[in-house]
Amino acid sequence: MMPAAMTCGELAEAVTTYLDGALPPEERDRFEAHRQRCPHCETHVAQVRLTVSALGRLRPSAGEHPSAGSERILELFRTRGLHRPGPRVRDIPLGVGTELAAPGDHIAYFWESEREFDATAGFLAAGVSLGQACVLVGHDAAHERLLASLERRGLSVPALIQERQLQIASVRSSADGQLLELDERIKDAVDRGMPAVRILGNLNWGRGTAGWPSDREILRLEAQVTSAAARLPCIVVCVYDVTSLPGPLLVKGGLECHPLTFRRDCLRLNEHHVPPARFLEELSAG
Amino acid sequence: MSLEESALVDALRRGDEDAFARLVEEHHPSLRRVARLYVANTAIVDEVVQDTWLGVIRGIWAFEGRSSLKTWIFRILVNRARTRAVRESRDARSLGPEEPLPFSDSSDLGHWVQPSPDPDPSPEQALLTKELRGRLATVIDTLPPNMKIVLWLRDVEGWSSDDVCNALAIQETNQRVLLHRARSRAQEALEPYLEGARGAARRG
């Protein structure tokens, strides 16, 4: 049986798909059959083509206007490229205090008061306002407080989670598993066009919980994050509770694994930082 | 990722300035045009585009080629431009007067769109009067954001359906619905000119 003839209304609806060459063969045949015997629709298709062609003429052809600002962009490549050794330009608002961060930063954040803990939500809020992705990793109780603080700052947490601008990463019991998880989150966010990723770690909070990384794995993770972050568009802040964590974790994890520390509203270069290779070697020997 | 593209990504990671300059030359003008669909102020357009390149410079290390380099660069732009547009609309009073789209003001035409002189104008070129461009610009200006960006990338920039879906992270059917509606609006605005050109189009 012959398929029913296409109506003028159906043709008008199908014209964009037709011009894209995306109609199934049978539909295309019906489309063309109708067009051939309907001068009105033939004109309609011609007019759509003319409209598309007129739109295409809005684009200036190459060389007709200068690429304003491209010299400045090349300068950025020279000075901000992550291929470049040496210190990075610190120009990204950290969101805590008035400090500025650079991509690849791995910061230990030492807190005592509730105010100091809640201030870490500012790190996330600043990321959100810059269109960056924020990834939380750690204990649910820490996340609840952070998300409540974001809501108090006027941000809609459900909307941010929906847009995947705010993500909660799974906690892995091994350092390698956790690194892979974070790497995947960063690559996914970058692929989706996020200019950078902020990671806020509250792994210390859940110590002793089933399935949680041991202190040793946390140290292995911390040492490796420094080199992993160095070539990625991410800023990592690890939160250390000064009042309740054991000394060895504060000193080895907090002080020795982070090139930068944040304390008393100030970001500081950390001279106690131990190069990751040496740290890991000593950790496996000890 | 194609071999050619993965070689380019490697070059960018090594800090190859010539490779980066070619990339900028290729995409910078259209990045500026697309940014203008979201933010009106020229200074902010340039900031958005600059932030986009900074995102490319830094993000190239995490770029895995799930999409082409071109569509990835435009994803960064669209993400950045949307965020910025929200901020600008919240804080509109801090801005100077809004600037029109590249060609909605005839005084701007000379700078942005230079019609090439043609001794034997085709029906399409007969359509290309300043007035017609002004009409198209007005229509584009009043389209909802999603329709605007799809129409612009497909018909002004001449992108494929796949590239547009990829850059905007939308489904093909959705993209086609948006394009269809936007084209219909553009066509309505051109109706008087198209009527005149009908005879020529049918002969051609």
Tab-separated table of C-alpha atoms in Angstrom:
chain	number	residue	atom	x	y	z
A	1	MET	CA	0.000	0.000	0.000
A	2	MET	CA	1.204	3.485	-0.808
A	3	PRO	CA	1.886	5.654	2.242
A	4	ALA	CA	-0.592	8.507	2.752
A	5	ALA	CA	0.401	11.726	0.978
A	6	MET	CA	2.081	14.409	3.077
A	7	THR	CA	-0.026	17.443	3.950
A	8	CYS	CA	1.195	21.051	3.663
A	9	GLY	CA	1.224	21.271	7.470
A	10	GLU	CA	3.353	18.134	7.805
A	11	LEU	CA	5.770	19.451	5.214
A	12	ALA	CA	6.162	22.763	7.027
A	13	GLU	CA	6.952	20.879	10.249
A	14	ALA	CA	9.467	18.575	8.515
A	15	VAL	CA	11.353	21.178	6.486
A	16	THR	CA	14.242	21.671	8.948
A	17	THR	CA	14.785	17.932	9.301
A	18	TYR	CA	14.548	17.591	5.510
A	19	LEU	CA	17.160	20.276	4.871
A	20	ASP	CA	19.433	18.551	7.426
A	21	GLY	CA	19.116	15.374	5.349
A	22	ALA	CA	17.807	13.664	8.463
A	23	LEU	CA	14.380	12.488	7.284
A	24	PRO	CA	14.000	8.700	7.050
A	25	PRO	CA	13.938	7.620	3.359
A	26	GLU	CA	10.192	6.989	3.243
A	27	GLU	CA	9.436	10.402	4.778
A	28	ARG	CA	11.847	12.048	2.394
A	29	ASP	CA	10.043	10.494	-0.567
A	30	ARG	CA	6.679	11.746	0.727
A	31	PHE	CA	8.221	15.181	1.286
A	32	GLU	CA	9.595	15.387	-2.235
A	33	ALA	CA	6.435	14.025	-3.820
A	34	HIS	CA	4.379	16.713	-2.101
A	35	ARG	CA	6.795	19.440	-2.990
A	36	GLN	CA	6.701	18.580	-6.670
A	37	ARG	CA	2.956	18.971	-6.946
A	38	CYS	CA	2.434	21.877	-4.518
A	39	PRO	CA	3.784	25.253	-5.745
A	40	HIS	CA	2.995	26.798	-2.367
A	41	CYS	CA	5.233	24.345	-0.496
A	42	GLU	CA	7.914	24.501	-3.178
A	43	THR	CA	8.041	28.244	-2.550
A	44	HIS	CA	8.091	27.677	1.196
A	45	VAL	CA	11.171	25.420	0.947
A	46	ALA	CA	12.868	27.966	-1.331
A	47	GLN	CA	12.130	30.721	1.207
A	48	VAL	CA	13.574	28.726	4.094
A	49	ARG	CA	16.715	28.181	2.030
A	50	LEU	CA	16.940	31.904	1.284
A	51	THR	CA	16.485	32.697	4.984
A	52	VAL	CA	19.309	30.314	5.936
A	53	SER	CA	21.481	31.817	3.242
A	54	ALA	CA	20.741	35.373	4.421
A	55	LEU	CA	21.624	34.362	7.992
A	56	GLY	CA	24.922	32.916	6.769
A	57	ARG	CA	25.764	36.271	5.212
A	58	LEU	CA	25.681	37.907	8.633
A	59	ARG	CA	29.026	36.283	9.379
A	60	PRO	CA	31.891	38.499	8.276
A	61	SER	CA	34.251	36.508	6.096
A	62	ALA	CA	37.792	35.909	7.277
A	63	GLY	CA	40.126	38.839	7.369
A	64	GLU	CA	37.396	41.429	7.228
A	65	HIS	CA	37.822	42.511	10.787
A	66	PRO	CA	40.749	42.309	13.133
A	67	SER	CA	40.825	39.777	15.970
A	68	ALA	CA	40.694	42.329	18.725
A	69	GLY	CA	42.615	41.260	21.794
A	70	SER	CA	44.267	38.171	20.347
A	71	GLU	CA	47.727	39.470	21.232
A	72	ARG	CA	46.644	39.604	24.864
A	73	ILE	CA	45.428	35.990	24.613
A	74	LEU	CA	48.850	34.842	23.361
A	75	GLU	CA	50.409	36.648	26.294
A	76	LEU	CA	48.132	34.651	28.622
A	77	PHE	CA	49.347	31.420	27.041
A	78	ARG	CA	52.950	32.478	27.627
A	79	THR	CA	52.444	33.494	31.240
A	80	ARG	CA	49.640	31.252	32.507
A	81	GLY	CA	50.150	27.991	30.636
A	82	LEU	CA	50.512	25.037	32.990
A	83	HIS	CA	53.472	23.846	30.889
A	84	ARG	CA	55.466	26.677	32.370
A	85	PRO	CA	57.656	25.756	35.348
A	86	GLY	CA	57.962	28.101	38.297
A	87	PRO	CA	55.436	29.888	40.436
A	88	ARG	CA	51.933	30.371	39.120
A	89	VAL	CA	50.156	33.690	38.855
A	90	ARG	CA	47.746	33.878	41.778
A	91	ASP	CA	44.634	35.525	40.398
A	92	ILE	CA	41.673	33.344	41.356
A	93	PRO	CA	39.701	34.563	44.390
A	94	LEU	CA	39.957	31.798	47.005
A	95	GLY	CA	36.664	32.812	48.561
A	96	VAL	CA	38.029	32.640	52.101
A	97	GLY	CA	39.355	35.913	53.442
A	98	THR	CA	40.734	38.047	50.639
A	99	GLU	CA	43.329	35.550	49.422
A	100	LEU	CA	44.037	34.663	45.794
A	101	ALA	CA	44.743	31.147	44.545
A	102	ALA	CA	46.364	29.615	41.452
A	103	PRO	CA	45.405	26.475	39.524
A	104	GLY	CA	47.087	23.412	41.005
A	105	ASP	CA	47.010	24.744	44.578
A	106	HIS	CA	46.796	22.155	47.359
A	107	ILE	CA	45.981	23.925	50.589
A	108	ALA	CA	45.737	22.656	54.186
A	109	TYR	CA	43.024	24.583	56.026
A	110	PHE	CA	43.381	24.478	59.822
A	111	TRP	CA	40.273	25.342	61.807
A	112	GLU	CA	39.265	25.553	65.442
A	113	SER	CA	36.098	27.644	65.687
A	114	GLU	CA	32.758	27.017	64.023
A	115	ARG	CA	33.186	30.301	62.172
A	116	GLU	CA	36.462	29.061	60.685
A	117	PHE	CA	34.823	25.827	59.543
A	118	ASP	CA	31.818	27.584	57.989
A	119	ALA	CA	34.153	29.974	56.151
A	120	THR	CA	35.216	27.067	53.909
A	121	ALA	CA	31.766	27.288	52.272
A	122	GLY	CA	33.018	30.628	50.899
A	123	PHE	CA	35.572	28.637	48.875
A	124	LEU	CA	32.661	26.821	47.218
A	125	ALA	CA	30.501	29.937	46.790
A	126	ALA	CA	33.357	31.738	45.000
A	127	GLY	CA	33.737	28.774	42.637
A	128	VAL	CA	30.038	28.804	41.858
A	129	SER	CA	30.079	32.501	41.036
A	130	LEU	CA	32.980	31.912	38.618
A	131	GLY	CA	31.175	29.087	36.831
A	132	GLN	CA	33.587	26.493	38.243
A	133	ALA	CA	32.619	23.029	39.438
A	134	CYS	CA	32.828	22.235	43.161
A	135	VAL	CA	33.442	18.723	44.423
A	136	LEU	CA	32.979	17.732	48.054
A	137	VAL	CA	34.680	14.653	49.408
A	138	GLY	CA	34.350	13.562	53.018
A	139	HIS	CA	31.841	12.910	55.759
A	140	ASP	CA	28.114	13.537	55.327
A	141	ALA	CA	27.955	15.567	58.542
A	142	ALA	CA	30.582	17.976	57.161
A	143	HIS	CA	28.675	18.234	53.875
A	144	GLU	CA	25.406	18.992	55.644
A	145	ARG	CA	26.977	21.937	57.401
A	146	LEU	CA	28.621	23.218	54.224
A	147	LEU	CA	25.446	22.952	52.165
A	148	ALA	CA	23.450	24.727	54.883
A	149	SER	CA	26.042	27.489	54.830
A	150	LEU	CA	25.720	27.764	51.025
A	151	GLU	CA	21.937	28.084	51.364
A	152	ARG	CA	22.442	30.854	53.910
A	153	ARG	CA	24.576	32.621	51.309
A	154	GLY	CA	21.579	32.678	48.981
A	155	LEU	CA	22.608	29.767	46.738
A	156	SER	CA	20.184	27.023	45.741
A	157	VAL	CA	21.919	23.735	46.570
A	158	PRO	CA	19.402	21.501	44.704
A	159	ALA	CA	19.809	23.637	41.543
A	160	LEU	CA	23.618	23.502	41.794
A	161	ILE	CA	23.526	19.729	42.227
A	162	GLN	CA	21.107	19.419	39.319
A	163	GLU	CA	23.517	21.407	37.115
A	164	ARG	CA	26.383	19.247	38.409
A	165	GLN	CA	28.131	22.441	39.417
A	166	LEU	CA	28.154	20.999	42.916
A	167	GLN	CA	29.052	17.349	43.272
A	168	ILE	CA	29.572	14.989	46.157
A	169	ALA	CA	32.289	12.446	45.406
A	170	SER	CA	32.265	8.963	46.906
A	171	VAL	CA	34.769	8.224	49.648
A	172	ARG	CA	37.150	5.389	48.709
A	173	SER	CA	39.062	3.383	51.260
A	174	SER	CA	42.256	3.394	49.156
A	175	ALA	CA	44.287	6.423	48.148
A	176	ASP	CA	44.541	5.185	44.540
A	177	GLY	CA	40.792	4.661	44.303
A	178	GLN	CA	40.154	8.134	45.677
A	179	LEU	CA	42.611	9.724	43.247
A	180	LEU	CA	40.902	8.010	40.312
A	181	GLU	CA	37.510	9.162	41.536
A	182	LEU	CA	38.658	12.783	41.814
A	183	ASP	CA	40.495	12.646	38.477
A	184	GLU	CA	37.307	11.432	36.802
A	185	ARG	CA	35.287	14.260	38.379
A	186	ILE	CA	37.804	16.876	37.199
A	187	LYS	CA	37.915	15.521	33.643
A	188	ASP	CA	34.149	15.336	33.459
A	189	ALA	CA	33.750	18.936	34.655
A	190	VAL	CA	36.424	20.199	32.247
A	191	ASP	CA	34.780	18.308	29.397
A	192	ARG	CA	31.502	20.022	30.199
A	193	GLY	CA	33.176	23.416	29.839
A	194	MET	CA	33.807	24.278	33.487
A	195	PRO	CA	36.888	26.516	33.580
A	196	ALA	CA	38.215	24.969	36.812
A	197	VAL	CA	37.304	22.578	39.607
A	198	ARG	CA	37.407	23.207	43.359
A	199	ILE	CA	37.785	20.226	45.643
A	200	LEU	CA	36.980	20.549	49.340
A	201	GLY	CA	38.137	17.568	51.400
A	202	ASN	CA	36.717	16.632	54.784
A	203	LEU	CA	38.141	13.110	54.909
A	204	ASN	CA	39.508	13.542	58.436
A	205	TRP	CA	36.003	13.992	59.812
A	206	GLY	CA	34.918	10.385	59.268
A	207	ARG	CA	37.969	8.577	60.683
A	208	GLY	CA	37.042	5.170	62.080
A	209	THR	CA	33.822	4.875	60.016
A	210	ALA	CA	33.481	1.521	58.190
A	211	GLY	CA	34.901	1.692	54.650
A	212	TRP	CA	36.830	4.885	55.475
A	213	PRO	CA	40.476	5.250	54.456
A	214	SER	CA	42.962	4.591	57.258
A	215	ASP	CA	45.193	7.457	58.428
A	216	ARG	CA	47.987	5.906	56.396
A	217	GLU	CA	45.864	5.942	53.238
A	218	ILE	CA	44.863	9.537	53.935
A	219	LEU	CA	48.579	10.417	54.117
A	220	ARG	CA	49.274	8.527	50.853
A	221	LEU	CA	46.418	10.372	49.227
A	222	GLU	CA	47.494	13.797	50.484
A	223	ALA	CA	51.071	13.314	49.251
A	224	GLN	CA	49.882	12.284	45.793
A	225	VAL	CA	47.270	15.025	45.410
A	226	THR	CA	50.020	17.670	45.289
A	227	SER	CA	51.573	16.269	42.108
A	228	ALA	CA	48.239	15.223	40.574
A	229	ALA	CA	46.807	18.718	41.024
A	230	ALA	CA	49.864	20.495	39.631
A	231	ARG	CA	48.893	19.954	35.993
A	232	LEU	CA	45.126	20.193	36.381
A	233	PRO	CA	42.800	23.195	36.479
A	234	CYS	CA	41.843	22.543	40.086
A	235	ILE	CA	42.231	24.033	43.539
A	236	VAL	CA	42.198	21.579	46.435
A	237	VAL	CA	41.479	22.593	50.026
A	238	CYS	CA	41.860	19.934	52.742
A	239	VAL	CA	40.193	20.704	56.029
A	240	TYR	CA	42.018	19.855	59.286
A	241	ASP	CA	40.302	20.066	62.669
A	242	VAL	CA	43.017	21.325	65.014
A	243	THR	CA	41.121	20.512	68.208
A	244	SER	CA	40.311	16.853	67.633
A	245	LEU	CA	42.778	15.316	65.167
A	246	PRO	CA	45.861	13.466	66.473
A	247	GLY	CA	49.195	15.277	66.237
A	248	PRO	CA	50.801	12.914	63.678
A	249	LEU	CA	47.946	13.455	61.211
A	250	LEU	CA	48.032	17.239	61.682
A	251	VAL	CA	51.790	17.430	61.215
A	252	LYS	CA	52.365	14.789	58.537
A	253	GLY	CA	49.077	15.158	56.664
A	254	GLY	CA	48.405	18.837	57.203
A	255	LEU	CA	51.852	20.396	57.341
A	256	GLU	CA	54.085	18.053	55.370
A	257	CYS	CA	51.768	17.234	52.454
A	258	HIS	CA	50.549	20.715	51.501
A	259	PRO	CA	52.628	23.352	49.672
A	260	LEU	CA	50.247	25.964	51.098
A	261	THR	CA	48.486	26.425	54.422
A	262	PHE	CA	45.551	28.555	55.476
A	263	ARG	CA	45.415	29.695	59.090
A	264	ARG	CA	44.168	32.855	60.827
A	265	ASP	CA	42.585	34.151	57.577
A	266	CYS	CA	45.908	34.001	55.725
A	267	LEU	CA	47.177	31.802	52.912
A	268	ARG	CA	50.898	31.084	53.313
A	269	LEU	CA	53.583	29.245	51.406
A	270	ASN	CA	54.447	26.286	53.615
A	271	GLU	CA	58.132	25.694	54.150
A	272	HIS	CA	57.450	22.467	56.024
A	273	HIS	CA	56.144	20.867	52.853
A	274	VAL	CA	58.016	17.640	52.019
A	275	PRO	CA	58.407	16.678	48.332
A	276	PRO	CA	55.819	13.948	47.613
A	277	ALA	CA	58.355	11.362	46.351
A	278	ARG	CA	60.392	11.596	49.543
A	279	PHE	CA	57.305	11.624	51.752
A	280	LEU	CA	55.888	8.480	50.129
A	281	GLU	CA	59.242	6.692	50.300
A	282	GLU	CA	59.539	7.390	54.018
A	283	LEU	CA	55.920	6.394	54.573
A	284	SER	CA	56.363	2.998	52.931
A	285	ALA	CA	59.712	2.438	54.738
A	286	GLY	CA	58.211	3.420	58.108
B	1	MET	CA	40.338	12.115	19.103
B	2	SER	CA	41.765	12.283	15.553
B	3	LEU	CA	45.521	11.957	15.126
B	4	GLU	CA	45.752	15.548	13.961
B	5	GLU	CA	43.821	16.783	16.969
B	6	SER	CA	45.779	14.737	19.482
B	7	ALA	CA	49.004	16.117	17.987
B	8	LEU	CA	47.598	19.617	18.475
B	9	VAL	CA	46.638	18.872	22.090
B	10	ASP	CA	50.165	17.555	22.739
B	11	ALA	CA	51.650	20.691	21.196
B	12	LEU	CA	49.490	22.911	23.397
B	13	ARG	CA	50.530	20.960	26.488
B	14	ARG	CA	54.174	21.408	25.522
B	15	GLY	CA	53.589	25.153	25.301
B	16	ASP	CA	53.881	25.417	21.493
B	17	GLU	CA	53.016	29.050	20.927
B	18	ASP	CA	52.538	28.791	17.162
B	19	ALA	CA	50.013	26.003	17.585
B	20	PHE	CA	48.143	28.109	20.121
B	21	ALA	CA	48.275	31.197	17.878
B	22	ARG	CA	46.711	29.222	15.030
B	23	LEU	CA	43.961	28.009	17.346
B	24	VAL	CA	43.257	31.570	18.467
B	25	GLU	CA	43.221	32.834	14.905
B	26	GLU	CA	40.746	30.134	13.944
B	27	HIS	CA	38.257	30.595	16.775
B	28	HIS	CA	38.713	34.024	18.341
B	29	PRO	CA	36.407	35.987	15.997
B	30	SER	CA	33.537	33.516	16.284
B	31	LEU	CA	34.005	33.271	20.065
B	32	ARG	CA	33.508	37.024	20.237
B	33	ARG	CA	30.435	36.897	18.041
B	34	VAL	CA	28.879	34.113	20.100
B	35	ALA	CA	29.721	35.808	23.419
B	36	ARG	CA	27.811	38.839	22.138
B	37	LEU	CA	24.655	36.773	22.068
B	38	TYR	CA	24.851	36.560	25.870
B	39	VAL	CA	26.379	39.821	27.033
B	40	ALA	CA	25.901	43.164	25.323
B	41	ASN	CA	28.807	45.198	26.618
B	42	THR	CA	31.929	44.913	24.426
B	43	ALA	CA	34.342	45.075	27.356
B	44	ILE	CA	32.530	42.179	29.006
B	45	VAL	CA	32.480	40.243	25.733
B	46	ASP	CA	36.263	40.507	25.668
B	47	GLU	CA	36.516	39.439	29.308
B	48	VAL	CA	34.324	36.402	28.683
B	49	VAL	CA	36.384	35.412	25.644
B	50	GLN	CA	39.617	35.939	27.538
B	51	ASP	CA	38.346	33.777	30.408
B	52	THR	CA	37.440	31.152	27.833
B	53	TRP	CA	40.984	31.049	26.486
B	54	LEU	CA	42.318	30.894	30.027
B	55	GLY	CA	40.011	27.913	30.567
B	56	VAL	CA	41.510	26.313	27.436
B	57	ILE	CA	45.083	27.066	28.495
B	58	ARG	CA	44.525	25.465	31.886
B	59	GLY	CA	41.996	22.809	30.987
B	60	ILE	CA	43.971	21.329	28.086
B	61	TRP	CA	45.695	18.967	30.533
B	62	ALA	CA	42.373	17.451	31.536
B	63	PHE	CA	40.929	17.477	27.996
B	64	GLU	CA	40.351	13.901	26.889
B	65	GLY	CA	38.823	14.444	23.478
B	66	ARG	CA	35.334	13.197	24.332
B	67	SER	CA	34.257	16.014	22.031
B	68	SER	CA	36.249	17.897	19.392
B	69	LEU	CA	38.551	20.691	20.517
B	70	LYS	CA	36.285	23.229	18.800
B	71	THR	CA	33.090	22.147	20.536
B	72	TRP	CA	34.934	21.938	23.878
B	73	ILE	CA	36.210	25.523	23.510
B	74	PHE	CA	32.662	26.711	22.810
B	75	ARG	CA	31.333	24.757	25.796
B	76	ILE	CA	33.694	26.737	27.991
B	77	LEU	CA	32.561	29.956	26.314
B	78	VAL	CA	28.851	29.219	26.696
B	79	ASN	CA	29.314	28.192	30.324
B	80	ARG	CA	31.299	31.321	31.080
B	81	ALA	CA	28.977	33.632	29.115
B	82	ARG	CA	25.852	32.265	30.812
B	83	THR	CA	27.329	32.703	34.282
B	84	ARG	CA	28.427	36.188	33.378
B	85	ALA	CA	25.078	37.136	31.848
B	86	VAL	CA	23.284	36.125	35.055
B	87	ARG	CA	25.642	38.298	37.057
B	88	GLU	CA	25.239	41.244	34.668
B	89	SER	CA	21.454	41.084	34.701
B	90	ARG	CA	21.500	41.044	38.500
B	91	ASP	CA	23.787	44.007	38.523
B	92	ALA	CA	22.633	45.861	35.407
B	93	ARG	CA	22.917	49.312	36.913
B	94	SER	CA	26.686	49.076	37.260
B	95	LEU	CA	27.005	48.883	33.484
B	96	GLY	CA	27.148	51.519	30.847
B	97	PRO	CA	24.457	51.678	28.188
B	98	GLU	CA	23.898	48.385	26.409
B	99	GLU	CA	25.429	48.000	23.027
B	100	PRO	CA	23.395	46.511	20.225
B	101	LEU	CA	24.170	43.258	18.434
B	102	PRO	CA	26.998	43.555	15.923
B	103	PHE	CA	24.786	44.692	13.073
B	104	SER	CA	21.512	45.930	14.532
B	105	ASP	CA	22.695	49.497	14.223
B	106	SER	CA	23.525	50.694	10.743
B	107	SER	CA	26.503	52.697	11.989
B	108	ASP	CA	28.027	49.392	13.083
B	109	LEU	CA	27.563	47.691	9.746
B	110	GLY	CA	30.653	49.048	8.121
B	111	HIS	CA	32.810	47.567	10.835
B	112	TRP	CA	31.247	44.157	11.269
B	113	VAL	CA	29.719	43.180	7.973
B	114	GLN	CA	31.290	44.229	4.730
B	115	PRO	CA	29.087	43.132	1.858
B	116	SER	CA	31.405	42.056	-0.902
B	117	PRO	CA	30.703	43.931	-4.119
B	118	ASP	CA	29.316	41.598	-6.741
B	119	PRO	CA	28.752	42.676	-10.351
B	120	ASP	CA	26.053	40.067	-10.884
B	121	PRO	CA	23.979	39.827	-7.722
B	122	SER	CA	22.238	36.504	-7.115
B	123	PRO	CA	18.769	36.464	-5.518
B	124	GLU	CA	20.438	35.936	-2.142
B	125	GLN	CA	22.560	39.002	-2.557
B	126	ALA	CA	19.607	41.040	-3.675
B	127	LEU	CA	18.237	40.274	-0.223
B	128	LEU	CA	21.254	41.561	1.535
B	129	THR	CA	20.279	45.112	2.044
B	130	LYS	CA	21.126	46.909	5.229
B	131	GLU	CA	17.484	47.001	6.094
B	132	LEU	CA	17.213	43.258	5.846
B	133	ARG	CA	20.225	42.740	8.053
B	134	GLY	CA	18.710	45.081	10.578
B	135	ARG	CA	15.529	43.014	10.549
B	136	LEU	CA	17.386	39.767	11.012
B	137	ALA	CA	19.392	41.257	13.856
B	138	THR	CA	16.231	42.412	15.587
B	139	VAL	CA	14.670	38.971	15.276
B	140	ILE	CA	17.792	37.247	16.592
B	141	ASP	CA	17.949	39.719	19.440
B	142	THR	CA	14.425	38.894	20.586
B	143	LEU	CA	14.735	35.089	20.386
B	144	PRO	CA	14.800	33.110	23.647
B	145	PRO	CA	18.436	32.295	24.573
B	146	ASN	CA	18.366	28.630	23.510
B	147	MET	CA	16.840	29.378	20.122
B	148	LYS	CA	19.223	32.274	19.609
B	149	ILE	CA	22.389	30.257	20.197
B	150	VAL	CA	21.218	27.295	18.088
B	151	LEU	CA	20.212	29.523	15.148
B	152	TRP	CA	23.454	31.439	15.392
B	153	LEU	CA	25.747	28.417	15.464
B	154	ARG	CA	23.869	26.529	12.761
B	155	ASP	CA	22.996	29.265	10.275
B	156	VAL	CA	25.351	32.160	10.927
B	157	GLU	CA	28.476	30.232	11.920
B	158	GLY	CA	27.518	27.319	9.676
B	159	TRP	CA	28.092	24.515	12.197
B	160	SER	CA	26.853	20.955	11.749
B	161	SER	CA	23.989	19.644	13.820
B	162	ASP	CA	26.368	17.258	15.645
B	163	ASP	CA	28.753	20.035	16.641
B	164	VAL	CA	25.944	22.215	17.957
B	165	CYS	CA	24.454	19.367	20.006
B	166	ASN	CA	27.881	18.621	21.374
B	167	ALA	CA	28.808	22.189	22.260
B	168	LEU	CA	25.483	22.894	23.954
B	169	ALA	CA	25.030	19.403	25.436
B	170	ILE	CA	21.530	19.042	23.959
B	171	GLN	CA	19.742	16.223	22.129
B	172	GLU	CA	19.500	16.280	18.342
B	173	THR	CA	15.688	16.393	18.350
B	174	ASN	CA	15.706	19.283	20.780
B	175	GLN	CA	18.279	21.109	18.680
B	176	ARG	CA	16.164	20.679	15.554
B	177	VAL	CA	12.993	21.908	17.266
B	178	LEU	CA	14.833	25.037	18.456
B	179	LEU	CA	16.339	25.610	15.013
B	180	HIS	CA	12.987	25.088	13.298
B	181	ARG	CA	11.219	27.637	15.489
B	182	ALA	CA	14.020	30.165	15.217
B	183	ARG	CA	14.186	29.845	11.423
B	184	SER	CA	10.417	30.280	11.203
B	185	ARG	CA	10.675	33.538	13.122
B	186	ALA	CA	13.519	34.750	10.922
B	187	GLN	CA	11.558	33.806	7.823
B	188	GLU	CA	8.486	35.688	9.025
B	189	ALA	CA	10.579	38.797	9.492
B	190	LEU	CA	11.931	38.453	5.968
B	191	GLU	CA	8.532	37.737	4.442
B	192	PRO	CA	8.241	41.013	2.424
B	193	TYR	CA	11.722	40.524	0.924
B	194	LEU	CA	11.142	36.847	0.234
B	195	GLU	CA	7.899	37.608	-1.578
B	196	GLY	CA	9.834	39.851	-3.922
B	197	ALA	CA	12.527	37.272	-4.421
B	198	ARG	CA	10.177	34.403	-5.018
B	199	GLY	CA	10.232	34.640	-8.794
B	200	ALA	CA	14.006	34.856	-8.856
B	201	ALA	CA	14.365	31.943	-6.433
B	202	ARG	CA	12.130	29.701	-8.495
B	203	ARG	CA	13.983	30.537	-11.682
B	204	GLY	CA	17.315	29.934	-9.963
